[in-house]
Amino acid sequence: MKKDIMITSTDSFEGYSIKEYCGFISASTSIGTGLLTEFSASFANFTGGSSSAIENKLENIKEDAIHQLKRKALDRKCNAVVGVHMDIDEISSGQKMMFIMTASGTAVKLENYDYNEDIPNVVYYDDLVNHSDAISLNSELDKIAELYESNNNPETEVFMEVLQKLDNVDPKEIDIEKYLKCIIYFNGISYGLMISILNKLDTNSVFQIFCKILFQDSENNKQRVLNLRSSKNFELILKHIALNTDYNILYNYMEKNNKYFDTIVSYKLLENKKEYFLQTDLECLEKIIELLKTNYYPNKLDSVNMNSKICVCGNVIDSNSDCTCSSKDYINYNTYRKKVNVIKTLNKLIKLLDDHYKNI
């Protein structure tokens, strides 16, 4: 008979030995209590006495968090989780309150534990419902994305309703490309909800698809991308995505030399804060600086002024003149200054990283 995945708050199981540690895992689930007035009496006793309404809700989300933690262990072909810890956060705003329960631990493989790691025919009811909901919501996202393609905007309330539902489905079921296409160009979304969903998605996939979408639009609909300059929503999205910038992916897009993509996307990603760095980032950052100094970079730095424009070939010419190379491809003085600022920012970062890795 198949046994369940075992969990413990300790670092071992009596009678079993751990043959492999497979990494830290965590799972979160949340539930809203609705109006605080509904629970005013029970909430008053929350820290000191019984509170059946809230206790029932907390028990439900605790069981769900543990269930999700076991599923993550199963995804790693593990049969147990050690060092399990439960955390609960309470968030209240106005008349509403939300509890977030997080279960975390280390996924392990136990020796001599009779558990079938491969369960090809098992499916959970919750997963069936979740998959059905996700298909419907991804379809709604597709319709919203089509509206943007035809330069129409969806109704804010409709879009927000879709996103609120999307926040409750398994993130693996979310079509990342459709989701990003919607939130990039929609300027009325709640930032908190937007980040809540983004945080659940695979960061590498998000960054790669984010760049893909905006590069394609820079090639095919440059005015649409240029309009993002005045979008506060896009600024917030980009700042969040910059935390996980993959410099190699960004470099590959910058090599394609699209000045609209570079100005609206690349420069801002490079200026914003990245959460952590790898030693390999150092070499890639140096390559990016070399690339920035290749196209639209003046041959004579002291010849640039506010009335200048810089040709793709590097010639600096008056804003009303044409370049001798016959190209009509220029950047203006403001864009040039942005590029210079990015180079300065990267040089400072490279020095910090270089000093750090020299001292290791």
Short mmCIF file of N, CA, C and O in Angstrom, two decimals, residues 168-227:
data_model
loop_
_atom_site.label_atom_id
_atom_site.label_comp_id
_atom_site.label_asym_id
_atom_site.label_seq_id
_atom_site.Cartn_x
_atom_site.Cartn_y
_atom_site.Cartn_z
N ASN A 168 -5.30 33.06 -7.63
CA ASN A 168 -5.62 31.89 -6.81
C ASN A 168 -5.40 30.55 -7.50
O ASN A 168 -5.69 29.51 -6.93
N VAL A 169 -4.90 30.58 -8.74
CA VAL A 169 -4.68 29.32 -9.44
C VAL A 169 -3.21 28.92 -9.33
O VAL A 169 -2.35 29.72 -8.96
N ASP A 170 -2.92 27.67 -9.65
CA ASP A 170 -1.55 27.17 -9.63
C ASP A 170 -0.73 27.97 -10.65
O ASP A 170 -1.07 28.02 -11.83
N PRO A 171 0.37 28.61 -10.21
CA PRO A 171 1.16 29.43 -11.14
C PRO A 171 1.70 28.66 -12.34
O PRO A 171 1.94 29.25 -13.40
N LYS A 172 1.86 27.34 -12.19
CA LYS A 172 2.33 26.54 -13.33
C LYS A 172 1.30 26.50 -14.46
O LYS A 172 1.64 26.18 -15.60
N GLU A 173 0.06 26.82 -14.12
CA GLU A 173 -1.02 26.78 -15.12
C GLU A 173 -1.16 28.11 -15.86
O GLU A 173 -1.90 28.22 -16.82
N ILE A 174 -0.47 29.15 -15.38
CA ILE A 174 -0.63 30.48 -15.99
C ILE A 174 0.21 30.60 -17.24
O ILE A 174 1.40 30.26 -17.25
N ASP A 175 -0.40 31.09 -18.30
CA ASP A 175 0.33 31.35 -19.54
C ASP A 175 1.10 32.67 -19.35
O ASP A 175 0.51 33.75 -19.39
N ILE A 176 2.40 32.58 -19.12
CA ILE A 176 3.20 33.75 -18.77
C ILE A 176 3.19 34.80 -19.86
O ILE A 176 3.08 36.00 -19.60
N GLU A 177 3.26 34.37 -21.11
CA GLU A 177 3.30 35.34 -22.22
C GLU A 177 2.00 36.13 -22.30
O GLU A 177 2.01 37.35 -22.47
N LYS A 178 0.87 35.45 -22.16
CA LYS A 178 -0.42 36.15 -22.21
C LYS A 178 -0.55 37.11 -21.04
O LYS A 178 -1.05 38.23 -21.19
N TYR A 179 -0.11 36.65 -19.86
CA TYR A 179 -0.21 37.49 -18.67
C TYR A 179 0.64 38.75 -18.83
O TYR A 179 0.17 39.87 -18.56
N LEU A 180 1.89 38.59 -19.28
CA LEU A 180 2.76 39.74 -19.44
C LEU A 180 2.26 40.69 -20.51
O LEU A 180 2.34 41.92 -20.36
N LYS A 181 1.73 40.17 -21.60
CA LYS A 181 1.19 41.03 -22.65
C LYS A 181 0.09 41.94 -22.12
O LYS A 181 -0.06 43.08 -22.56
N CYS A 182 -0.66 41.40 -21.17
CA CYS A 182 -1.77 42.18 -20.60
C CYS A 182 -1.28 43.25 -19.63
O CYS A 182 -1.67 44.40 -19.71
N ILE A 183 -0.41 42.86 -18.70
CA ILE A 183 -0.05 43.82 -17.65
C ILE A 183 0.95 44.88 -18.12
O ILE A 183 1.01 45.97 -17.57
N ILE A 184 1.73 44.58 -19.17
CA ILE A 184 2.69 45.56 -19.67
C ILE A 184 1.97 46.81 -20.16
O ILE A 184 2.40 47.94 -19.90
N TYR A 185 0.87 46.62 -20.88
CA TYR A 185 0.22 47.75 -21.53
C TYR A 185 -1.02 48.27 -20.81
O TYR A 185 -1.60 49.26 -21.23
N PHE A 186 -1.41 47.59 -19.74
CA PHE A 186 -2.58 48.05 -18.99
C PHE A 186 -2.13 49.00 -17.89
O PHE A 186 -1.26 48.67 -17.10
N ASN A 187 -2.74 50.19 -17.82
CA ASN A 187 -2.23 51.22 -16.91
C ASN A 187 -3.14 51.45 -15.71
O ASN A 187 -3.05 52.49 -15.06
N GLY A 188 -4.03 50.50 -15.40
CA GLY A 188 -4.92 50.73 -14.27
C GLY A 188 -4.89 49.62 -13.25
O GLY A 188 -5.75 49.55 -12.38
N ILE A 189 -3.91 48.72 -13.36
CA ILE A 189 -3.87 47.55 -12.50
C ILE A 189 -3.34 47.88 -11.11
O ILE A 189 -2.53 48.79 -10.94
N SER A 190 -3.81 47.15 -10.13
CA SER A 190 -3.29 47.26 -8.77
C SER A 190 -1.88 46.69 -8.73
O SER A 190 -1.65 45.54 -9.10
N TYR A 191 -0.91 47.49 -8.27
CA TYR A 191 0.48 47.05 -8.24
C TYR A 191 0.65 45.83 -7.34
O TYR A 191 1.38 44.91 -7.67
N GLY A 192 -0.03 45.85 -6.19
CA GLY A 192 0.09 44.73 -5.26
C GLY A 192 -0.36 43.42 -5.87
O GLY A 192 0.31 42.39 -5.72
N LEU A 193 -1.46 43.44 -6.60
CA LEU A 193 -1.97 42.23 -7.24
C LEU A 193 -1.03 41.78 -8.36
O LEU A 193 -0.76 40.59 -8.53
N MET A 194 -0.55 42.74 -9.11
CA MET A 194 0.37 42.44 -10.21
C MET A 194 1.61 41.72 -9.70
O MET A 194 2.03 40.69 -10.25
N ILE A 195 2.21 42.24 -8.62
CA ILE A 195 3.43 41.65 -8.07
C ILE A 195 3.13 40.30 -7.41
O ILE A 195 3.93 39.37 -7.47
N SER A 196 1.96 40.18 -6.80
CA SER A 196 1.57 38.92 -6.17
C SER A 196 1.61 37.79 -7.19
O SER A 196 2.10 36.69 -6.90
N ILE A 197 1.10 38.03 -8.39
CA ILE A 197 1.10 37.00 -9.43
C ILE A 197 2.50 36.81 -10.00
O ILE A 197 2.96 35.68 -10.20
N LEU A 198 3.22 37.91 -10.26
CA LEU A 198 4.56 37.82 -10.82
C LEU A 198 5.49 37.00 -9.92
O LEU A 198 6.31 36.22 -10.39
N ASN A 199 5.34 37.18 -8.61
CA ASN A 199 6.21 36.50 -7.65
C ASN A 199 6.02 34.98 -7.67
O ASN A 199 6.90 34.24 -7.21
N LYS A 200 4.89 34.52 -8.17
CA LYS A 200 4.62 33.09 -8.20
C LYS A 200 5.16 32.41 -9.47
O LYS A 200 5.21 31.19 -9.54
N LEU A 201 5.53 33.23 -10.45
CA LEU A 201 5.96 32.69 -11.74
C LEU A 201 7.48 32.47 -11.76
O LEU A 201 8.22 33.08 -10.99
N ASP A 202 7.91 31.60 -12.65
CA ASP A 202 9.34 31.33 -12.79
C ASP A 202 10.05 32.58 -13.28
O ASP A 202 9.76 33.11 -14.35
N THR A 203 11.01 33.07 -12.48
CA THR A 203 11.64 34.36 -12.78
C THR A 203 12.43 34.35 -14.08
O THR A 203 12.44 35.34 -14.82
N ASN A 204 13.09 33.24 -14.39
CA ASN A 204 13.86 33.16 -15.64
C ASN A 204 12.94 33.24 -16.86
O ASN A 204 13.24 33.93 -17.83
N SER A 205 11.82 32.52 -16.78
CA SER A 205 10.87 32.55 -17.89
C SER A 205 10.25 33.93 -18.04
O SER A 205 10.07 34.43 -19.16
N VAL A 206 9.93 34.56 -16.90
CA VAL A 206 9.33 35.90 -16.94
C VAL A 206 10.27 36.88 -17.63
O VAL A 206 9.86 37.64 -18.52
N PHE A 207 11.55 36.86 -17.26
CA PHE A 207 12.49 37.82 -17.84
C PHE A 207 12.66 37.57 -19.34
O PHE A 207 12.64 38.52 -20.14
N GLN A 208 12.80 36.31 -19.71
CA GLN A 208 13.01 36.00 -21.12
C GLN A 208 11.81 36.39 -21.98
O GLN A 208 11.96 36.99 -23.06
N ILE A 209 10.61 36.09 -21.49
CA ILE A 209 9.40 36.40 -22.26
C ILE A 209 9.12 37.90 -22.26
O ILE A 209 8.66 38.46 -23.27
N PHE A 210 9.42 38.57 -21.15
CA PHE A 210 9.28 40.03 -21.07
C PHE A 210 10.11 40.69 -22.17
O PHE A 210 9.62 41.57 -22.90
N CYS A 211 11.37 40.30 -22.30
CA CYS A 211 12.24 40.87 -23.33
C CYS A 211 11.75 40.51 -24.73
O CYS A 211 11.78 41.35 -25.65
N LYS A 212 11.30 39.29 -24.89
CA LYS A 212 10.80 38.84 -26.20
C LYS A 212 9.62 39.68 -26.66
O LYS A 212 9.58 40.15 -27.82
N ILE A 213 8.65 39.89 -25.78
CA ILE A 213 7.46 40.67 -26.13
C ILE A 213 7.83 42.09 -26.53
O ILE A 213 7.40 42.60 -27.57
N LEU A 214 8.65 42.73 -25.71
CA LEU A 214 8.98 44.14 -25.96
C LEU A 214 9.91 44.31 -27.14
O LEU A 214 9.83 45.33 -27.85
N PHE A 215 10.76 43.33 -27.41
CA PHE A 215 11.60 43.45 -28.61
C PHE A 215 10.75 43.30 -29.87
O PHE A 215 10.92 44.06 -30.83
N GLN A 216 9.85 42.34 -29.86
CA GLN A 216 8.98 42.16 -31.03
C GLN A 216 8.15 43.40 -31.29
O GLN A 216 7.99 43.84 -32.44
N ASP A 217 7.63 44.01 -30.22
CA ASP A 217 6.84 45.23 -30.38
C ASP A 217 7.71 46.40 -30.81
O ASP A 217 7.26 47.29 -31.55
N SER A 218 8.97 46.41 -30.38
CA SER A 218 9.89 47.48 -30.81
C SER A 218 10.17 47.38 -32.30
O SER A 218 10.42 48.39 -32.97
N GLU A 219 10.12 46.17 -32.82
CA GLU A 219 10.35 45.95 -34.25
C GLU A 219 9.10 46.26 -35.07
O GLU A 219 9.19 46.82 -36.17
N ASN A 220 7.93 45.91 -34.53
CA ASN A 220 6.70 45.96 -35.32
C ASN A 220 5.73 47.08 -34.96
O ASN A 220 4.86 47.41 -35.75
N ASN A 221 5.86 47.61 -33.76
CA ASN A 221 4.92 48.65 -33.32
C ASN A 221 5.65 49.61 -32.38
O ASN A 221 5.35 49.69 -31.19
N LYS A 222 6.61 50.34 -32.93
CA LYS A 222 7.49 51.14 -32.09
C LYS A 222 6.76 52.23 -31.31
O LYS A 222 7.14 52.54 -30.18
N GLN A 223 5.68 52.77 -31.89
CA GLN A 223 4.95 53.82 -31.17
C GLN A 223 4.30 53.28 -29.91
O GLN A 223 4.24 53.96 -28.88
N ARG A 224 3.85 52.05 -29.99
CA ARG A 224 3.25 51.41 -28.83
C ARG A 224 4.26 51.29 -27.69
O ARG A 224 3.94 51.50 -26.52
N VAL A 225 5.49 50.95 -28.06
CA VAL A 225 6.55 50.84 -27.06
C VAL A 225 6.95 52.21 -26.53
O VAL A 225 7.17 52.40 -25.33
N LEU A 226 7.03 53.19 -27.42
CA LEU A 226 7.39 54.54 -27.00
C LEU A 226 6.37 55.11 -26.02
O LEU A 226 6.72 55.89 -25.12
N ASN A 227 5.12 54.72 -26.16
CA ASN A 227 4.08 55.21 -25.26
C ASN A 227 4.29 54.73 -23.82
O ASN A 227 3.73 55.32 -22.88
#
